[in-house]
Amino acid sequence: MAKLRLGVLVSGRGSNLQAIIDTIEAGNLDAEVKVVITDKSEAYALERAKNHNIPGVYVNPMQYTNKAEYEKAVVQILAEDRVELVVLAGYMRLVGSVLLEAYPSRIMNIHPALLPAFPGAHGQRDAVSYGVRFSGCTVHFVDKGMDTGPIILQAVVPVMQDDDEDTLAARIIKEEHKIYSQAIQLYAEGRLKVEGRRVMISGECGVESGEC
Ligand code: GRF
């Protein structure tokens, strides 16, 4: 079976990118990372791509007159590599209409909280401040909102009494590294279907019906 062609968009250290690459190399994800694109020239994720002979491209948003023009440049690169699924891995920009229209229901994101709780750039900090007993991470399809798209998978971790933003983030990221590849594999297997806000996973058993 042909491998799912991924384009990964990053802005920073790229540990989720690394986890995806490692899962592919271990033979547990039927995909290949065709290109890594970043909006930050200093993103460490570029080093990670290089270490695995994956092309890394820096697209400088400042060189474009507006978001649409910047995204056209990104889409062009993704199209050249015949990318089928766009994976946001620590990409710190709100996705705009050009990218969304080029890849409808074909962009995934991971967020370090149990959405819809604590969207935005400080999911772990906000969870600690609020005082929740559990938090976690969410893989979702991207829509035009901030962390609002249909939810694919979530993982839960406890929030401990003495947690701060960093200790909670360290607990959550271990789960991120597992569920992102799992969600991409489900997509690769053609098992995800978006029905309104819900993502149905074929082969998953219903509690009442017992049907899988
Ligand atoms: C992760 O916590 C992810 O959930 C969020 O940004 C962070 C990226 O980390 N969207 P990394 O660059 O993958 O290490």
Coordinates of C-alpha atoms and ligand atoms in Angstrom, one line a residue:
M1 CA 0.0 0.0 0.0
A2 CA 1.3 3.5 -0.9
K3 CA 2.4 5.5 2.1
L4 CA 0.5 8.6 3.2
R5 CA 2.5 11.7 2.1
L6 CA 2.8 14.1 5.0
G7 CA 3.8 17.8 5.1
V8 CA 4.7 18.9 8.6
L9 CA 4.5 22.6 9.6
V10 CA 6.5 23.6 12.6
S11 CA 7.7 26.7 14.4
G12 CA 9.9 25.4 17.2
R13 CA 11.7 22.5 18.7
G14 CA 9.9 19.8 16.8
S15 CA 9.6 17.0 19.4
N16 CA 6.3 15.9 17.9
L17 CA 7.9 15.9 14.4
Q18 CA 10.6 13.7 15.9
A19 CA 8.1 11.3 17.4
I20 CA 6.3 11.0 14.1
I21 CA 9.6 10.3 12.2
D22 CA 10.6 7.7 14.9
T23 CA 7.3 5.9 14.7
I24 CA 7.6 5.8 10.9
E25 CA 11.1 4.5 11.1
A26 CA 10.0 1.8 13.6
G27 CA 7.5 0.6 11.1
N28 CA 4.4 1.6 13.1
L29 CA 3.1 4.4 10.9
D30 CA 2.3 3.9 7.2
A31 CA 3.4 7.4 6.2
E32 CA 6.4 9.4 5.0
V33 CA 7.3 13.0 5.8
K34 CA 7.9 14.5 2.4
V35 CA 8.7 18.0 3.6
V36 CA 9.0 20.1 6.8
I37 CA 8.0 23.7 6.5
T38 CA 8.7 26.4 9.1
D39 CA 7.9 30.0 9.6
K40 CA 10.9 30.4 11.9
S41 CA 14.4 30.2 10.5
E42 CA 15.8 29.2 13.9
A43 CA 13.3 26.3 14.5
Y44 CA 15.2 23.3 15.8
A45 CA 12.8 21.1 13.9
L46 CA 14.8 21.9 10.8
E47 CA 17.8 20.1 12.3
R48 CA 15.7 17.1 13.0
A49 CA 14.5 17.0 9.4
K50 CA 18.0 17.3 8.1
N51 CA 19.1 14.4 10.4
H52 CA 16.6 12.2 8.6
N53 CA 17.3 13.5 5.1
I54 CA 13.9 15.2 5.0
P55 CA 13.8 18.5 3.0
G56 CA 13.2 21.5 5.3
V57 CA 12.0 24.8 4.0
Y58 CA 11.9 28.1 5.7
V59 CA 9.1 30.3 4.4
N60 CA 9.5 33.8 5.9
P61 CA 6.0 35.3 6.4
M62 CA 7.6 38.8 6.4
Q63 CA 8.4 38.5 2.8
Y64 CA 4.8 38.4 1.8
T65 CA 2.3 41.2 1.7
N66 CA -0.4 39.3 3.6
K67 CA -1.3 35.9 5.1
A68 CA -3.0 34.7 1.9
E69 CA 0.2 35.3 -0.1
Y70 CA 2.3 33.6 2.5
E71 CA 0.0 30.6 2.6
K72 CA 0.0 30.4 -1.2
A73 CA 3.8 29.9 -1.0
V74 CA 3.3 27.2 1.6
V75 CA 0.6 25.5 -0.5
Q76 CA 2.8 25.5 -3.5
I77 CA 5.5 23.6 -1.7
L78 CA 3.0 21.1 -0.3
A79 CA 1.6 20.6 -3.8
E80 CA 5.0 20.1 -5.3
D81 CA 5.6 17.3 -2.8
R82 CA 2.1 15.9 -3.5
V83 CA 1.3 16.1 0.2
E84 CA -1.9 14.4 1.2
L85 CA -2.2 15.3 4.9
V86 CA -0.8 18.5 6.5
V87 CA 0.4 18.0 10.1
L88 CA 0.8 21.0 12.4
A89 CA 3.4 20.2 15.0
G90 CA 4.0 23.3 17.2
Y91 CA 3.1 25.6 14.3
M92 CA 2.3 28.9 16.0
R93 CA 0.0 30.5 13.4
L94 CA -3.7 30.5 12.9
V95 CA -4.3 28.7 9.6
G96 CA -6.0 30.9 7.1
S97 CA -8.5 30.3 4.3
V98 CA -5.9 29.6 1.5
L99 CA -4.4 26.6 3.4
L100 CA -7.8 25.5 4.6
E101 CA -9.3 25.5 1.2
A102 CA -6.4 23.7 -0.3
Y103 CA -6.6 20.9 2.3
P104 CA -10.2 20.6 3.5
S105 CA -10.4 18.2 6.5
R106 CA -6.8 17.3 5.6
I107 CA -5.0 19.4 8.2
M108 CA -4.4 18.0 11.7
N109 CA -3.2 19.8 14.9
I110 CA -2.1 18.7 18.3
H111 CA -3.0 20.8 21.4
P112 CA -1.6 20.3 24.9
A113 CA -5.0 20.4 26.7
L114 CA -8.3 18.6 26.7
L115 CA -10.2 20.7 24.2
P116 CA -12.5 22.6 24.3
A117 CA -10.8 23.5 27.6
F118 CA -7.8 25.8 27.5
P119 CA -7.3 26.6 23.8
G120 CA -4.6 29.0 22.8
A121 CA -0.9 29.3 23.3
H122 CA -0.7 28.4 27.0
G123 CA -2.8 25.2 27.5
Q124 CA -0.7 23.7 30.2
R125 CA -0.3 27.0 32.2
D126 CA -4.0 27.7 32.0
A127 CA -4.9 24.2 33.2
V128 CA -2.7 24.5 36.3
S129 CA -4.0 28.0 37.1
Y130 CA -7.6 26.9 36.7
G131 CA -7.1 24.0 39.1
V132 CA -8.4 21.1 37.0
R133 CA -7.5 17.6 38.3
F134 CA -7.0 16.2 34.8
S135 CA -5.6 17.6 31.6
G136 CA -4.1 16.1 28.6
C137 CA -3.8 16.5 24.8
T138 CA -6.0 16.6 21.8
V139 CA -5.5 15.8 18.1
H140 CA -8.1 17.5 16.0
F141 CA -8.8 18.5 12.4
V142 CA -8.2 22.1 11.8
D143 CA -10.9 24.6 11.0
K144 CA -10.8 28.4 10.9
G145 CA -11.0 28.8 14.6
M146 CA -8.3 28.6 17.2
D147 CA -8.1 24.9 18.4
T148 CA -11.8 24.4 17.5
G149 CA -11.9 21.7 14.9
P150 CA -13.4 18.2 15.2
I151 CA -11.6 16.1 17.8
I152 CA -9.9 12.9 16.6
L153 CA -8.1 11.5 19.7
Q154 CA -7.4 12.7 23.3
A155 CA -5.3 11.4 26.1
V156 CA -5.7 12.3 29.8
V157 CA -3.1 12.9 32.4
P158 CA -3.5 13.8 36.1
V159 CA -2.6 17.3 37.3
M160 CA -0.7 16.9 40.6
Q161 CA -0.7 19.2 43.6
D162 CA 2.8 20.5 43.0
D163 CA 2.6 20.8 39.2
D164 CA 3.7 23.9 37.5
E165 CA 3.4 24.6 33.8
D166 CA 6.6 22.8 33.0
T167 CA 6.0 19.6 35.0
L168 CA 2.5 19.3 33.6
A169 CA 3.8 20.0 30.0
A170 CA 6.4 17.2 30.5
R171 CA 3.7 14.7 31.5
I172 CA 1.5 15.8 28.6
I173 CA 4.1 15.7 25.8
K174 CA 4.7 12.0 26.4
E175 CA 1.1 11.4 25.5
E176 CA 1.3 13.8 22.6
H177 CA 4.1 11.8 21.1
K178 CA 1.9 8.7 21.2
I179 CA -1.5 9.9 20.0
Y180 CA -0.3 12.1 17.1
S181 CA 1.1 9.1 15.3
Q182 CA -2.0 7.0 16.2
A183 CA -4.3 9.7 14.7
I184 CA -2.2 9.9 11.5
Q185 CA -2.3 6.1 11.2
L186 CA -6.1 6.1 11.5
Y187 CA -6.2 8.7 8.7
A188 CA -3.7 6.6 6.6
E189 CA -6.0 3.6 7.0
G190 CA -9.0 5.7 5.8
R191 CA -10.8 5.1 9.1
L192 CA -11.7 8.7 10.0
K193 CA -15.0 10.3 8.9
V194 CA -16.0 13.8 9.9
E195 CA -19.8 14.1 10.7
G196 CA -20.5 17.6 11.8
R197 CA -18.4 18.1 14.9
R198 CA -17.8 14.4 15.5
V199 CA -15.1 12.3 14.0
M200 CA -16.2 8.7 13.6
I201 CA -13.5 6.0 13.7
S202 CA -14.5 3.0 11.7
G203 CA -13.8 -0.3 13.5
E204 CA -14.2 1.3 16.9
C205 CA -16.8 -0.5 19.0
G206 CA -20.1 1.1 20.1
V207 CA -20.8 0.8 23.8
E208 CA -24.5 0.1 23.4
S209 CA -24.6 -1.7 20.1
G210 CA -21.3 -3.6 20.7
E211 CA -20.8 -3.2 17.0
C212 CA -17.4 -2.4 15.6
Ligands
GRF1 C1 3.2 20.9 21.8 O1 3.0 21.0 23.1 C2 2.0 21.0 21.0 O2 0.9 20.4 21.6 C3 1.8 22.4 20.8 O3 3.0 23.0 20.6 C4 4.0 22.1 21.3 C5 5.0 21.8 20.2 O4 6.1 21.1 20.7 N1 0.9 22.7 19.7 P1 7.1 20.4 19.8 O5 7.7 21.5 18.9 O6 6.5 19.4 19.0 O7 8.2 19.9 20.7

